Every structure is written in structure tokens, then in C-alpha cells.
Short mmCIF file of C-alpha atoms in Angstrom, two decimals:
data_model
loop_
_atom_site.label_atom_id
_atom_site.label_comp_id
_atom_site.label_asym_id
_atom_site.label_seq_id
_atom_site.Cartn_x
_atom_site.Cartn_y
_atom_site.Cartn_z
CA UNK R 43 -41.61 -47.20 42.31
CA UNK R 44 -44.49 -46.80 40.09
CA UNK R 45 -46.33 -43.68 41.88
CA UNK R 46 -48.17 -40.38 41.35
CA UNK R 47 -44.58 -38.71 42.69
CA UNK R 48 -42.89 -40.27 40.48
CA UNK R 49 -45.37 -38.78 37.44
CA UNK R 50 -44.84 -35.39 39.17
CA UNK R 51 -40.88 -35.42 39.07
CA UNK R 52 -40.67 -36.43 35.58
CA UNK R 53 -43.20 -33.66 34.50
CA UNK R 54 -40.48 -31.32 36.53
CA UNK R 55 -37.36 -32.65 35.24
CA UNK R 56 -39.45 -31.83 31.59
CA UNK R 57 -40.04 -28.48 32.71
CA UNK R 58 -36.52 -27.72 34.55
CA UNK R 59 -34.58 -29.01 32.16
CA UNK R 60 -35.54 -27.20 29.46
CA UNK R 61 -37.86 -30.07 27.07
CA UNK R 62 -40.60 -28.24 27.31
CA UNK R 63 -39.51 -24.99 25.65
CA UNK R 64 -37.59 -27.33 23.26
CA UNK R 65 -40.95 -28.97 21.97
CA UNK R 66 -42.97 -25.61 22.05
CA UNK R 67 -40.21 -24.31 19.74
CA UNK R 68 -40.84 -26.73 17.12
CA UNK R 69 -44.28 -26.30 16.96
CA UNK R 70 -44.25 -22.54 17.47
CA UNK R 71 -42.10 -22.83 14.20
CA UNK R 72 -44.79 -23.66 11.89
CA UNK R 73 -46.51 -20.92 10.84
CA UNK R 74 -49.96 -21.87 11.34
CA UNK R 75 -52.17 -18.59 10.70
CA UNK R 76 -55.30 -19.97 9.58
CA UNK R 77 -56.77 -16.37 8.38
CA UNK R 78 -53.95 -16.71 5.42
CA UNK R 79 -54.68 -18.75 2.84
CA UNK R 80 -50.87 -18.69 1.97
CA UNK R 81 -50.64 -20.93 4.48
CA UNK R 82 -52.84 -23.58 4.51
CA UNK R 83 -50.06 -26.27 3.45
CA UNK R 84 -48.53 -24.95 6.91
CA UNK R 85 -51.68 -26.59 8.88
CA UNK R 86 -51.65 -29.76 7.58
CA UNK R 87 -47.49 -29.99 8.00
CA UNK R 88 -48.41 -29.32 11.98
CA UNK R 89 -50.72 -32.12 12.33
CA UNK R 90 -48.88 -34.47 10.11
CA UNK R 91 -44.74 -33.45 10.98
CA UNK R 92 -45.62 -32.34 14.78
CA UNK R 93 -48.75 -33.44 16.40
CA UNK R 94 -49.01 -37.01 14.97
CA UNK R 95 -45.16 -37.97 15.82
CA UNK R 96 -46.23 -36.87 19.30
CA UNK R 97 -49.45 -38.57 20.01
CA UNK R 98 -48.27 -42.02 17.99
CA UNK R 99 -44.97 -41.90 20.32
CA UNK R 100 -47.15 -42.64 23.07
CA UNK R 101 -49.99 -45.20 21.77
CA UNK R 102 -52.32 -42.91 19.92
CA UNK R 103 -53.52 -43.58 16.48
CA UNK R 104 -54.20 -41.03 14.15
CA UNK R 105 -55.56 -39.76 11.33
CA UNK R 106 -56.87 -36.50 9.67
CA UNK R 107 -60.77 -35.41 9.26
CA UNK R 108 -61.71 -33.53 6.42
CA UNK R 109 -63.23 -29.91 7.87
CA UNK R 110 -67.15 -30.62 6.27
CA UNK R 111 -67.40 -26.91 5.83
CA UNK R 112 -63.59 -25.70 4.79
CA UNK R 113 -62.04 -28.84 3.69
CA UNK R 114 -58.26 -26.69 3.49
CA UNK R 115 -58.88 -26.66 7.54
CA UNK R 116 -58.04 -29.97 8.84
CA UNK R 117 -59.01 -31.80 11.74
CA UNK R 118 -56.67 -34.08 13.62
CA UNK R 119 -58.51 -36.78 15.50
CA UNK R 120 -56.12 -39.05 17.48
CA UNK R 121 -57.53 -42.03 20.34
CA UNK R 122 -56.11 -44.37 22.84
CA UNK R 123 -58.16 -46.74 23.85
CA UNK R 124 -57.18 -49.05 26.22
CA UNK R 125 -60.62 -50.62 27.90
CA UNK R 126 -63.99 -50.19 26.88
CA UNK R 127 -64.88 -50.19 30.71
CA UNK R 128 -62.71 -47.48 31.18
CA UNK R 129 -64.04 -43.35 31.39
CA UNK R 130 -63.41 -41.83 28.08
CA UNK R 131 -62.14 -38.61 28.54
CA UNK R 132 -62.13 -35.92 25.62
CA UNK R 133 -59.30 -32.94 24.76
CA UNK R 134 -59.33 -30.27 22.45
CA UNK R 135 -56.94 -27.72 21.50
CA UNK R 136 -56.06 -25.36 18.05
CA UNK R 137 -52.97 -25.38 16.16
CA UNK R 138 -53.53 -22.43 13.97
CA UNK R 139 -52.48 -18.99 15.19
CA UNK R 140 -53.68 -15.48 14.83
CA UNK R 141 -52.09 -13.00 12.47
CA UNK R 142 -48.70 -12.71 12.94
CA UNK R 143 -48.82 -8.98 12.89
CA UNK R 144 -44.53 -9.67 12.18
CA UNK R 145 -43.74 -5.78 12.39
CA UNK R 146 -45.09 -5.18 15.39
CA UNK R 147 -43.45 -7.57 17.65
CA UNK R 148 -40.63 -5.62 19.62
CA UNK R 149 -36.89 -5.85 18.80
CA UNK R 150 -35.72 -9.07 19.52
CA UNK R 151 -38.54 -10.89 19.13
CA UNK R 152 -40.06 -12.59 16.28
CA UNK R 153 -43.67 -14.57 16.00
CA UNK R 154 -42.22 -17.69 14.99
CA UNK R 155 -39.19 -17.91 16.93
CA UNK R 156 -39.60 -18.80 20.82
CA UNK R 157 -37.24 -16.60 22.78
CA UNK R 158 -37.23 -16.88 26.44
CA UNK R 159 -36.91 -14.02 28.82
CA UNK R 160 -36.80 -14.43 32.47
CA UNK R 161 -40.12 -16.19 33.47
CA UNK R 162 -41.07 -15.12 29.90
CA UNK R 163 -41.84 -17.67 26.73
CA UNK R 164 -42.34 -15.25 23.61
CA UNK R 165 -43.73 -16.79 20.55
CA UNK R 166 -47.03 -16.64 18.67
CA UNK R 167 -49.39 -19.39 19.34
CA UNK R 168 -47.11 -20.18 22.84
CA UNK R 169 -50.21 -18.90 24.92
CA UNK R 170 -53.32 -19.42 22.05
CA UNK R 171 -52.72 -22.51 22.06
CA UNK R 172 -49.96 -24.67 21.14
CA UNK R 173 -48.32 -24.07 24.58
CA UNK R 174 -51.61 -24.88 26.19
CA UNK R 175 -52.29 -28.90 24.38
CA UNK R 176 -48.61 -29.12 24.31
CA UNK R 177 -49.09 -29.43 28.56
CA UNK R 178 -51.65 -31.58 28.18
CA UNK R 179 -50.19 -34.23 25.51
CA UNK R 180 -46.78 -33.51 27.98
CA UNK R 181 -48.80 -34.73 30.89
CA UNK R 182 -50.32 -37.68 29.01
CA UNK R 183 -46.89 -38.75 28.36
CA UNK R 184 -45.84 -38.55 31.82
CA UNK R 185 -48.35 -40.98 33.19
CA UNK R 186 -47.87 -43.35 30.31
CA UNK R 187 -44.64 -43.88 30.94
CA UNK R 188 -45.19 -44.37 35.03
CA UNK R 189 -47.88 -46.48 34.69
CA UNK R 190 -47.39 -48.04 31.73
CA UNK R 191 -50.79 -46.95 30.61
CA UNK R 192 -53.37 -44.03 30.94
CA UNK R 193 -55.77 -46.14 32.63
CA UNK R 194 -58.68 -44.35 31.36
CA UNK R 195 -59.55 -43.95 27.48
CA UNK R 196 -58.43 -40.93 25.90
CA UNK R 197 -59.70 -39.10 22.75
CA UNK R 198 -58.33 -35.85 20.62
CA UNK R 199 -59.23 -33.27 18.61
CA UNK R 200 -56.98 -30.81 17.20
CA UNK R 201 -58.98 -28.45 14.79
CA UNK R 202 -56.66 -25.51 12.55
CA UNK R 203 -59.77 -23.23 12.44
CA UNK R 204 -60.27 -21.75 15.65
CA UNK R 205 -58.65 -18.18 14.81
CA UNK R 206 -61.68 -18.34 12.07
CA UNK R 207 -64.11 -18.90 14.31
CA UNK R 208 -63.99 -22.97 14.13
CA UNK R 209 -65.87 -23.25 10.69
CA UNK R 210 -67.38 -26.61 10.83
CA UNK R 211 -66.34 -28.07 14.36
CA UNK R 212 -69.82 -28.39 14.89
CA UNK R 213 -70.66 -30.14 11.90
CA UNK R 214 -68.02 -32.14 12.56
CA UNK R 215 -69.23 -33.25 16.01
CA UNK R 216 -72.43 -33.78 14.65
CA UNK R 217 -71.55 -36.19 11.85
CA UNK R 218 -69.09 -38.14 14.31
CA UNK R 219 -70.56 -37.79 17.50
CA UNK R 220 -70.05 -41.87 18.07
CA UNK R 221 -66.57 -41.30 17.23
CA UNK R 222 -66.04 -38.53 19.31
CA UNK R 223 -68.91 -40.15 22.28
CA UNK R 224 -67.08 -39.02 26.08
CA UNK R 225 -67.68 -39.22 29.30
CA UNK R 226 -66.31 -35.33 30.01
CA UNK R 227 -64.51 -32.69 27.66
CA UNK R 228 -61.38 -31.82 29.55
CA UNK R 229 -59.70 -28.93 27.48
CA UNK R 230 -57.14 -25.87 27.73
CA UNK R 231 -57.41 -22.50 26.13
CA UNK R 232 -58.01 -18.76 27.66
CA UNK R 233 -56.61 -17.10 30.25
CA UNK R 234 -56.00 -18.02 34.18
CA UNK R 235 -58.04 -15.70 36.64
CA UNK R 236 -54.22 -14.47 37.48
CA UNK R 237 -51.36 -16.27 36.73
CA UNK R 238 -50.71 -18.10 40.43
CA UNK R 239 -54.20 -18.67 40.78
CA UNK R 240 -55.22 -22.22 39.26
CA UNK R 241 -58.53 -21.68 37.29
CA UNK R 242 -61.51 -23.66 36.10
CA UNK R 243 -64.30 -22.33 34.05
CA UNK R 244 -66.96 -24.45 32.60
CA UNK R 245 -68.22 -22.68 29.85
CA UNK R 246 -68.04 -19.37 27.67
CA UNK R 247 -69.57 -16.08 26.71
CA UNK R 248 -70.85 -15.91 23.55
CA UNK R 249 -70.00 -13.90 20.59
CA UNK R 250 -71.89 -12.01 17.83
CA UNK R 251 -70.06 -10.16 15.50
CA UNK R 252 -71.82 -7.68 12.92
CA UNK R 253 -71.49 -4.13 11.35
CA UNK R 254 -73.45 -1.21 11.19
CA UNK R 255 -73.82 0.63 8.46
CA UNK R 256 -75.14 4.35 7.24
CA UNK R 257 -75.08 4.70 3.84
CA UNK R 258 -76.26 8.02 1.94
CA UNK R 259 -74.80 8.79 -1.42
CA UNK R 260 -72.24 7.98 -3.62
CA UNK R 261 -68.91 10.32 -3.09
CA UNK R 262 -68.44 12.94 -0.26
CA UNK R 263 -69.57 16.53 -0.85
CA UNK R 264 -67.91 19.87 -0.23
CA UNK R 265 -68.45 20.49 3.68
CA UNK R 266 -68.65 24.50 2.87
CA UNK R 267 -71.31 24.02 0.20
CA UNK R 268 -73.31 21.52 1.54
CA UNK R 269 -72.65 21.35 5.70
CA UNK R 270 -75.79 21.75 7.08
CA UNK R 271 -77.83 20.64 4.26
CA UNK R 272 -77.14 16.81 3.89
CA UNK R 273 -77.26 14.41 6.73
CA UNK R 274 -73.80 13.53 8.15
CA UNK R 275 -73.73 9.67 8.46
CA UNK R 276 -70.70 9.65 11.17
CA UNK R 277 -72.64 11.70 13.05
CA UNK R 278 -76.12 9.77 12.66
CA UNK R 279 -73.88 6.40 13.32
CA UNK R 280 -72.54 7.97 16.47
CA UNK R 281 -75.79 8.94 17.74
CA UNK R 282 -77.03 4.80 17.29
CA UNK R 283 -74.26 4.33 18.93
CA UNK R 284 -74.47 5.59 21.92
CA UNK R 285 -78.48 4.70 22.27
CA UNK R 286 -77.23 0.77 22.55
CA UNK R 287 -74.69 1.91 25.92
CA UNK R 288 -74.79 4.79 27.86
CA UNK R 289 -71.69 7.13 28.62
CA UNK R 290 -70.38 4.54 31.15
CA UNK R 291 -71.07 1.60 28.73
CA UNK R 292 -74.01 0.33 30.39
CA UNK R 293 -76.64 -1.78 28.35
CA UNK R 294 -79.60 -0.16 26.99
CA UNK R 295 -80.95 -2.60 24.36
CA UNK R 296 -83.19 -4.44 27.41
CA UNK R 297 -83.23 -8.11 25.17
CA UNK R 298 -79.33 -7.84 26.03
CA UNK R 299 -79.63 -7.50 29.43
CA UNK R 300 -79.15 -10.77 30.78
CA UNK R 301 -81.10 -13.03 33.28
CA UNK R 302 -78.99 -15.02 34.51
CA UNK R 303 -76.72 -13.25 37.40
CA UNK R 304 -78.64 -15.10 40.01
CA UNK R 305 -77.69 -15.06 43.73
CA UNK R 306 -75.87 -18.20 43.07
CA UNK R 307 -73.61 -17.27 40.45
CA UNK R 308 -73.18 -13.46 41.84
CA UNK R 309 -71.88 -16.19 45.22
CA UNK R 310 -69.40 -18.25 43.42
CA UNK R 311 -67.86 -14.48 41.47
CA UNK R 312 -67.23 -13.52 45.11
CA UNK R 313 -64.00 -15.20 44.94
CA UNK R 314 -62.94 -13.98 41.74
CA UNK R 315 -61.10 -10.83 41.95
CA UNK R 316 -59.91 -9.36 38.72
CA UNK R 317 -56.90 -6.96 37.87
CA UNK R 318 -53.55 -6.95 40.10
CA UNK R 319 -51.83 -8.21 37.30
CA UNK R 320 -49.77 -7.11 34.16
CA UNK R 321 -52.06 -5.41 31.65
CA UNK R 322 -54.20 -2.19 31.95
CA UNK R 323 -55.66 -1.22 34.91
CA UNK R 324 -59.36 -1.85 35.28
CA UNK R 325 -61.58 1.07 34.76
CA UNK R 326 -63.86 0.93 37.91
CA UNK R 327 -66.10 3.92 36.19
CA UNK R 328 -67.01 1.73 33.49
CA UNK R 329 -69.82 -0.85 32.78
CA UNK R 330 -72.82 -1.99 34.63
CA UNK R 331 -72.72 0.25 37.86
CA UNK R 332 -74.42 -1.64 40.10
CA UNK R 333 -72.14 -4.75 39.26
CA UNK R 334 -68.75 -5.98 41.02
CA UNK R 335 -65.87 -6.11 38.24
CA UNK R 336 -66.04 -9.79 38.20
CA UNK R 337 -69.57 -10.04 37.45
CA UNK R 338 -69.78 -7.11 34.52
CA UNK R 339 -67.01 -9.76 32.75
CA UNK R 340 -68.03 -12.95 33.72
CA UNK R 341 -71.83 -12.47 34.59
CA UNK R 342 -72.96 -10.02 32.50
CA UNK R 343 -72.83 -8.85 28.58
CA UNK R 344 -70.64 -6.20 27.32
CA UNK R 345 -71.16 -3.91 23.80
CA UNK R 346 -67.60 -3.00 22.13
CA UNK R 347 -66.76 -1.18 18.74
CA UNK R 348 -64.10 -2.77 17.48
CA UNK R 349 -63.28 -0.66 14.51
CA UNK R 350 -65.04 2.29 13.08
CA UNK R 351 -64.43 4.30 10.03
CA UNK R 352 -66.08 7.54 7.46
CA UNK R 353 -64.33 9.27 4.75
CA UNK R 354 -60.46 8.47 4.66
CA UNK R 355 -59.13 9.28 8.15
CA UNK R 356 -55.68 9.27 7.14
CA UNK R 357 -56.08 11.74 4.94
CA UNK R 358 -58.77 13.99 5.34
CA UNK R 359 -60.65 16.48 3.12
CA UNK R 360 -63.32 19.09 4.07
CA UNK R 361 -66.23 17.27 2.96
CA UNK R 362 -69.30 15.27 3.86
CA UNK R 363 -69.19 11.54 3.76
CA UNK R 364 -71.50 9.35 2.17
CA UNK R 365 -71.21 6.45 4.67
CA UNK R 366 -70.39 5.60 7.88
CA UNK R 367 -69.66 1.88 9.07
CA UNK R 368 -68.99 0.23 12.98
CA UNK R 369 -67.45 -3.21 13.23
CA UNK R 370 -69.17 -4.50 16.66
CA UNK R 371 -69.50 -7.21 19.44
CA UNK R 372 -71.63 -8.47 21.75
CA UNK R 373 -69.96 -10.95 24.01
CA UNK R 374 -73.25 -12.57 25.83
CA UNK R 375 -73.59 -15.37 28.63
CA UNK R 376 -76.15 -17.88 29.27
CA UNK R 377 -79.62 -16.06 29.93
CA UNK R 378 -79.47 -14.05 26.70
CA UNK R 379 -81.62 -15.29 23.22
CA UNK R 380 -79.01 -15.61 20.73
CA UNK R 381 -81.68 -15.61 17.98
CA UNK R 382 -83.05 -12.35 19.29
CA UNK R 383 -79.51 -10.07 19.70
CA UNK R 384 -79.42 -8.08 15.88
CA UNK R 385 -83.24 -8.78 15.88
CA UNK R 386 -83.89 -6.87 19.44
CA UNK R 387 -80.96 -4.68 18.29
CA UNK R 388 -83.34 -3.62 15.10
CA UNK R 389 -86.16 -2.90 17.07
CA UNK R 390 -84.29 -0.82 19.30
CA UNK R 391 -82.71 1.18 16.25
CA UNK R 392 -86.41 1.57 15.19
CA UNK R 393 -87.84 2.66 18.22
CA UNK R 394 -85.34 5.38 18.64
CA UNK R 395 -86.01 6.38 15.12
CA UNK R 396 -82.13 4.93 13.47
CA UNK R 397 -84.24 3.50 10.32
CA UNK R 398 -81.08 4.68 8.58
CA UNK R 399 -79.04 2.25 10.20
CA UNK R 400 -78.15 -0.91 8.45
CA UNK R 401 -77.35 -4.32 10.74
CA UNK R 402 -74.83 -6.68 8.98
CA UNK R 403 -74.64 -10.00 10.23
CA UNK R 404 -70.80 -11.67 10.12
CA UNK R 405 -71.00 -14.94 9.96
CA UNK R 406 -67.72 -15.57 11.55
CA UNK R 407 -66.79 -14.62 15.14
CA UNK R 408 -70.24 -16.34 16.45
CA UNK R 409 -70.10 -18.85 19.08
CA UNK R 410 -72.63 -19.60 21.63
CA UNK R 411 -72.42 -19.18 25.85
CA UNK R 412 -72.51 -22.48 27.12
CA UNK R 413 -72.29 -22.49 31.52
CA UNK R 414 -71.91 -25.69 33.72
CA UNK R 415 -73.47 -26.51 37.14
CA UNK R 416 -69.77 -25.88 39.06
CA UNK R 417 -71.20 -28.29 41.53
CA UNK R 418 -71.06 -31.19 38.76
CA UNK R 419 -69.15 -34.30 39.68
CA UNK R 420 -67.15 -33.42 37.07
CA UNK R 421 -66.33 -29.94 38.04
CA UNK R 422 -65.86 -31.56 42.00
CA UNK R 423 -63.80 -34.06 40.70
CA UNK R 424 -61.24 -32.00 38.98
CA UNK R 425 -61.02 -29.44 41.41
CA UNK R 426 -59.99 -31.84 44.15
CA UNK R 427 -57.01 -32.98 42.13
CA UNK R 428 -55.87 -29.61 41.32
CA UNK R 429 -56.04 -28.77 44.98
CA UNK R 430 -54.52 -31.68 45.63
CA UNK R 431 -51.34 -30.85 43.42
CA UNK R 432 -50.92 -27.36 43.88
CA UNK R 433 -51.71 -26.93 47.40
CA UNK R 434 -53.87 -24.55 46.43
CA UNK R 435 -57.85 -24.20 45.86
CA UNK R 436 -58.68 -23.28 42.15
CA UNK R 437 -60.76 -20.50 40.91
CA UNK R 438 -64.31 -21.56 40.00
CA UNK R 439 -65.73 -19.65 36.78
CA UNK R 440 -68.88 -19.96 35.53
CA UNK R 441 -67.74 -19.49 32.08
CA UNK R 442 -64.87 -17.51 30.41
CA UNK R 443 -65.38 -13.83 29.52
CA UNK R 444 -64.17 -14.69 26.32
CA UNK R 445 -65.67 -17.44 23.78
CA UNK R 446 -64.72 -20.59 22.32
CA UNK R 447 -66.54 -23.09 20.56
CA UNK R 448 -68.19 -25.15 23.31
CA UNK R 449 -71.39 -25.33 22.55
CA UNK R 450 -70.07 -27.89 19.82
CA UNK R 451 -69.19 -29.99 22.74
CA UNK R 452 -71.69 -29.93 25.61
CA UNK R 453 -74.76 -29.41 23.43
CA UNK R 454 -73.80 -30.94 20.15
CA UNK R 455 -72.17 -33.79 22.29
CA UNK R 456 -74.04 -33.29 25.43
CA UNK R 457 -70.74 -33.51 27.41
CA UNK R 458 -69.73 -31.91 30.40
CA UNK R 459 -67.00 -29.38 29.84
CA UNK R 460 -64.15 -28.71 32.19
CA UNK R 461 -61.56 -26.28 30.95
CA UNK R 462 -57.94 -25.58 33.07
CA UNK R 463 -56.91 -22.65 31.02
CA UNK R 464 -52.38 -22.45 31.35
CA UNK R 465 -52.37 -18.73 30.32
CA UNK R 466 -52.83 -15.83 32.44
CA UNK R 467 -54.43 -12.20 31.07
CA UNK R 468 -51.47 -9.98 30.20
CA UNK R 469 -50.14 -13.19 27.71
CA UNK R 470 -50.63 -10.38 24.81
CA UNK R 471 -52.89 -13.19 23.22
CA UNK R 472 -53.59 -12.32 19.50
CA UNK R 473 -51.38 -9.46 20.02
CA UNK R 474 -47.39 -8.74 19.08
CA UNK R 475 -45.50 -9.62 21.74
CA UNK R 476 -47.56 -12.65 22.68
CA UNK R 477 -45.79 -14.87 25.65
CA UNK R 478 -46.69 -17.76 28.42
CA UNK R 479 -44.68 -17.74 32.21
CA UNK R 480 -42.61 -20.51 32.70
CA UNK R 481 -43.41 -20.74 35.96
CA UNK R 482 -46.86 -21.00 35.34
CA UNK R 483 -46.73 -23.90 32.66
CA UNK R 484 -44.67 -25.69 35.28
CA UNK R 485 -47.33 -25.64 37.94
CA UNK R 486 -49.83 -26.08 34.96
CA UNK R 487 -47.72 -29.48 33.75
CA UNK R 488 -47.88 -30.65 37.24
CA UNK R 489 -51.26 -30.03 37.45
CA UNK R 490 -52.47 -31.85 34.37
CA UNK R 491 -50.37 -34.78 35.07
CA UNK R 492 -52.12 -35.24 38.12
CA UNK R 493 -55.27 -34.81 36.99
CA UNK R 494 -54.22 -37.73 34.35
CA UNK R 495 -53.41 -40.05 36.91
CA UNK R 496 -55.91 -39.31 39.30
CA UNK R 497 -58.56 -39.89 36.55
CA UNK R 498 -57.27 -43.30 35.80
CA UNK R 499 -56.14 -44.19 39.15
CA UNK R 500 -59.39 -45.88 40.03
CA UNK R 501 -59.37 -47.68 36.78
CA UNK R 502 -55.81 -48.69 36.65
CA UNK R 503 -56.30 -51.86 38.74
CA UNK R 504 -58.99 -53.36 35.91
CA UNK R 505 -57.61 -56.25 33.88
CA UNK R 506 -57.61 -56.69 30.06
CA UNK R 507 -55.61 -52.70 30.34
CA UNK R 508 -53.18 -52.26 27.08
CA UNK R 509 -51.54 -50.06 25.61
#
């Protein structure tokens, strides 16, 4: 009988009897870190040995787009369309991969090798984010071959540039955006709110990446001879540092304070608990005070130094730099001017008299906060189904804490974005050790296969339908 059930138990016979780790080996095998140009041949070999045979198995054609601002960073761009009266829906995912980071990953495990422990699938790009369009091409294939068709049109993008901050996705969606024209952007990347806890979030916060910089003099000087007569620039750069956040990390740049946390949003983070799972305990003392957890990650904006360095800390000498420098981030959401955030940042340097302090724009790492009504039809609509399947009601977000290039695809293409995220926060994303729960992608493959069918369910009855 030709039935939603019947999509369901072949989606768990997949899962239980071991194809989907099978499949997620493979393409965990290809060695797709974008940041090395060593292996660049490795991208295209994903899209053209693993994703194509996949998608043209079950009525996709394919073909690869030339990246319009890093041409050795592919595209894959794969469509089934089976009635132009049909929906169109849109999916994106990313086959490269982080850094390896090889000698880091425990014994036993290796990044390119998927070993399974208990609930536990290790391998990089399992949880960022082969694992996560591997569900969703799984679950495509699962109503296919109930129904005999999607009943709805379907359109891909695979990009191999996400890990380096999705250099000309944008420019891409621009130059095709009939090609690539949607009713809704349905897409899978970023954690769950907790890993039993189905989770929507219809946008992201944005990124800005930059570095700070005190430079003084050529060389470093004898700290004997010359302490207390030339400026120390750690020391200067520490003191900037702490005028953008106070001891508790709180905000004090007032252009990066956001406007957005209405009553509204501040409503739907009520059900949004964060923590109880594996990873570090939250530190309750830290960030906006007079914010809930929830709302300091996904309301709110949040300063961090990622890497800092003066002199050569691993072997020091007693003397005086002549520099200082601060890698840093601003992840922002919606309500903040991303054209004002290193310009408001200078004026606050020269206000609190840090002339000294150089701002250096990266140009990678940047990516826009994009936020969807969650009372779209769009939003309603997918949440039913995934109660619907589960048995349980999903976890509304506003937007990710982290980013991801969406801006390319609800302003660029003016779509709708709905993202069901198959990962949960301890995954050790971009990390060694880096894993997804089997028990988790099994709920997730359930989930997206009936979200599949219930999207073309209405549709399925139309005549003129092919494959």
C-alpha cells in the first residue's frame, strides 16, 4: 500500500539496518577541507563520484556551477522537476569540511574514517554537514520510491565553500536567481536546541570577523632598560579590550546593542532552555545580566577574542613588545547595522582615547542575521508535520546563535527559510572528535521524510506528474 507509513518504515529499515552509516562513510571518506588548497581536486571528486550518483539515482539532473568568485570551489546544482504547477521547494547543504586537525582526534578515531560508538557516529563532516543533506537526499529517496514521485518540485544546491565563509554563494544566487526561483528554502545545518528536542530556526546571527592591532616599533626592547619608558602594546590592547565588554562580558559599544529583543521574541525564547546536555556547563555569571540564557545566545549579540598574541609566548624573553594583535567576533542578530559594527567600534576606540588601536577588517567569516516571522505559513506548515511525526512539538528559534549564509537566500532570493538542523550542541563541530547520535538522525530521517511527503501530498493527486 502506497502510504506515508510505508515512507516511514523504509526510512527505518535505512536507519536500523545499518545504510545510513554505510553511505555517510563514503562520503565522510573524501577529504573535503576547503581551507586546503591541497585539496581542491577532493571537492570536485565529492560532487562528481558521490553526490551526483545519488541525486541522478533518483530523477535529478545535474551539473556543476562554476563558484563566480573562487572558481576551484564548485557548486553542485541538481533539480527534479516534475510539474510546473507544483511548489518548488529549495535545499542546501556543504560538502567541504573544516580542518581536519588529524592529531588531535582521540585514539581510535580518525577524521576520515566513520567509527561508530554506541549512539555515537565519529567522523569529520558527519555533523557539519554531510550527515545533515545526506538525511535529507535519504528522505527524498524514500518518498520517491513510495509514491513513485516527489509530488512537489525539488531544487539543490551543494556549495564546497562554506568552511570559507561561502565565497560567492551570493553572487551565485544573484546571477541565477531564475534558476534557483522557490517557493521556500528548506535546509539542514547547526545544532538541535538538545538532541531529543526537534528544532526549527528561521534564520541566523551574523558574523563579523576582524583584528585589532597595536603596533609601536620594530623589535622588542630590553624590559630592564626600557620598562616604564615605552608604551606596552599588550597592555594598551588589553585595556581596548575590556572598554568593548565589561568583566561579565556585557556590551559596551551602544551601536552593538541590539533592538530587536522585543516582547515577542523574548515570548517565543521562553521555551527554549539551553544546557542539560553534553558540553560545558553554562556560565550563568556571564553575559547580558538582565537577560535569560536563551536570549543572551539567541536574542542578543555577543563579543569573543578568538585568538590573541605579543612577543613569542612560547618562548619568552624579558622584553617589551612592539605589537600586540586580537583576532575577534561579533556574532549579531537582526536589529544591529552591519555597516556600522567596526565603524561604531572606531568611534568607541576614539572616544575612550585607543587612537593607537588599529581595526582590520577580514573579509571572510562575514555573513549577515537574517530572522523569519515564526508565524509564517511556512514556518506553521513545517512544524505541524514534524509534530505530526515525532509526537512531539518542535523548538521554535528565531534564528541560530551561530551563522550561515542565509541572507543569500531570503534576501538575495527573497525566500522564506526554514532550517531542521540533525545535530545537537556537544557534536564537537569543527573540533577533533567531531560525531552525530544515531538515534537522533533516525528520528531526524523520519522526520524529513515526512515532511517530503506531506509537502507533496496535496499535489500528488495533479495529473501530467513524472518522474
Amino acid at each position: 500500500m502506497t502510504s506515508r507509513a510505508s515512507a516511514l518504515h523504509d526510512i527505518e529499515a535505512y536507519a536500523d539496518q545499518g545504510g545510513f552509516v554505510e553511505e555517510l562513510s563514503r562520503l565522510v571518506s573524501f577529504p573535503t577541507e576547503s581551507q586546503e588548497e591541497s585539496r581542491r581536486d577532493d571537492l570536485f571528486r565529492y560532487l562528481n563520484e558521490a553526490a551526483i550518483v545519488m541525486l541522478t539515482d533518483i530523477g535529478f539532473t545535474c551539473r556543476i556551477l562554476e563558484n563566480p568568485a573562487a572558481p576551484q570551489l564548485p557548486f553542485l546544482y541538481a533539480e527534479r522537476i516534475e510539474n510546473p504547477e507544483f511548489e518548488t521547494i529549495l535545499i542546501y547543504g556543504h560538502g567541504d569540511v573544516i580542518r581536519a586537525q588529524a592529531d588531535q582526534w582521540r585514539e581510535g578515531l580518525e577524521p576520515f574514517k566513520v567509527v561508530v560508538e554506541g549512539d555515537k557516529i565519529y567522523g569529520r563532516g558527519t555533523a557539519d554537514n554531510k550527515g545533515q543533506h545526506l538525511i535529507n537526499i535519504a528522505a527524498l529517496r524514500a518518498v520517491v520510491k513510495t509514491r513513485g514521485a516527489l509530488g512537489f518540485n525539488a531544487k539543490i544546491i551543494l556549495e564546497m565553500a562554506e568552511e570559507c565563509g561561502s565565497p560567492g554563494l551570493n553572487e551565485l544566487c544573484s546571477a541565477h536567481k531564475e534558476l534557483l526561483s522557490s517557493d521556500v528554502l528548506i535546509a539542514s545545518d547547526g545544532p538541535r536546541l538538545h538532541p531529543d528536542k526537534p528544532t526549527l530556526f528561521m534564520g541566523s546571527r551574523g558574523a563579523v570577523n576582524f583584528d585589532l592591532r597595536v603596533d609601536y616599533r620594530e623589535g622588542a626592547h630590553h624590559s630592564g632598560n626600557w620598562g616604564g619608558l615605552l608604551k606596552d602594546p599588550a597592555i594598551v590592547l588589553a585595556h581596548a579590550l575590556a572598554s568593548i565588554v565589561d568583566r561579565r562580558g556585557q556590551i559596551k559599544v551602544p551601536e552593538w546593542r541590539p533592538t530587536s529583543l522585543t516582547p515577542e521574541i523574548r515570548k517565543a525564547l521562553e521555551d527554549c532552555p539551553v544546557g542539560g546536555f553534553e558540553g560545558p556547563s553554562i556560565d550563568t555569571d556571564w553575559g547580558e545580566e538582565s537577560l535569560t540564557p536563551s536570549e543572551r545566545v539567541f536574542g542578543w549579540n555577543s563579543f569573543a577574542v578568538l585568538a590573541q598574541k605579543s612577543g613569542v609566548p612560547e618562548a619568552p624573553v624579558n622584553a617589551i613588545s612592539g605589537w600586540a594583535t586580537a583576532h575577534c567576533q561579533l556574532r549579531y542578530v537582526v536589529g544591529t547595522d552591519p555597516e556600522d559594527i567596526l565603524p561604531a567600534l572606531r568611534r568607541h576606540f576614539d572616544r575612550e582615547g585607543f587612537n593607537d588601536v588599529q581595526i582590520v577588517p577580514m573579509e571572510l567569516g562575514k555573513f549577515h542575521a537574517t530572522r523569519l516571522d515564526p508565524a509564517d505559513p511556512w514556518v506553521v506548515r513545517v512544524a505541524a508535520s514534524v509534530q505530526e511525526t515525532t509526537g512531539k512539538k518542535p523548538v521554535l528559534l528565531p534564528n541560530l546563535a551561530g551563522s550561515i549564509p542565509n541572507e543569500s537566500f531570503s534576501e538575495t532570493l527573497g525566500l522564506p527559510t526554514v532550517w531542521l538542523p540533525h545535530s545537537y550542541p556537544g557534536c564537537s563541530q569543527h573540533a577533533p572528535n567531531e560525531h552525530l547520535l544515531l538515534s537522533s538522525c533516525r528520528e531526524a530521517l523520519r522526520m524529513m521524510t515526512g515532511l517530503f511527503w506531506d509537502i507533496g501530498d496535496t499535489r500528488a493527486a495533479l495529473s501530467g506528474s513524472s518522474t
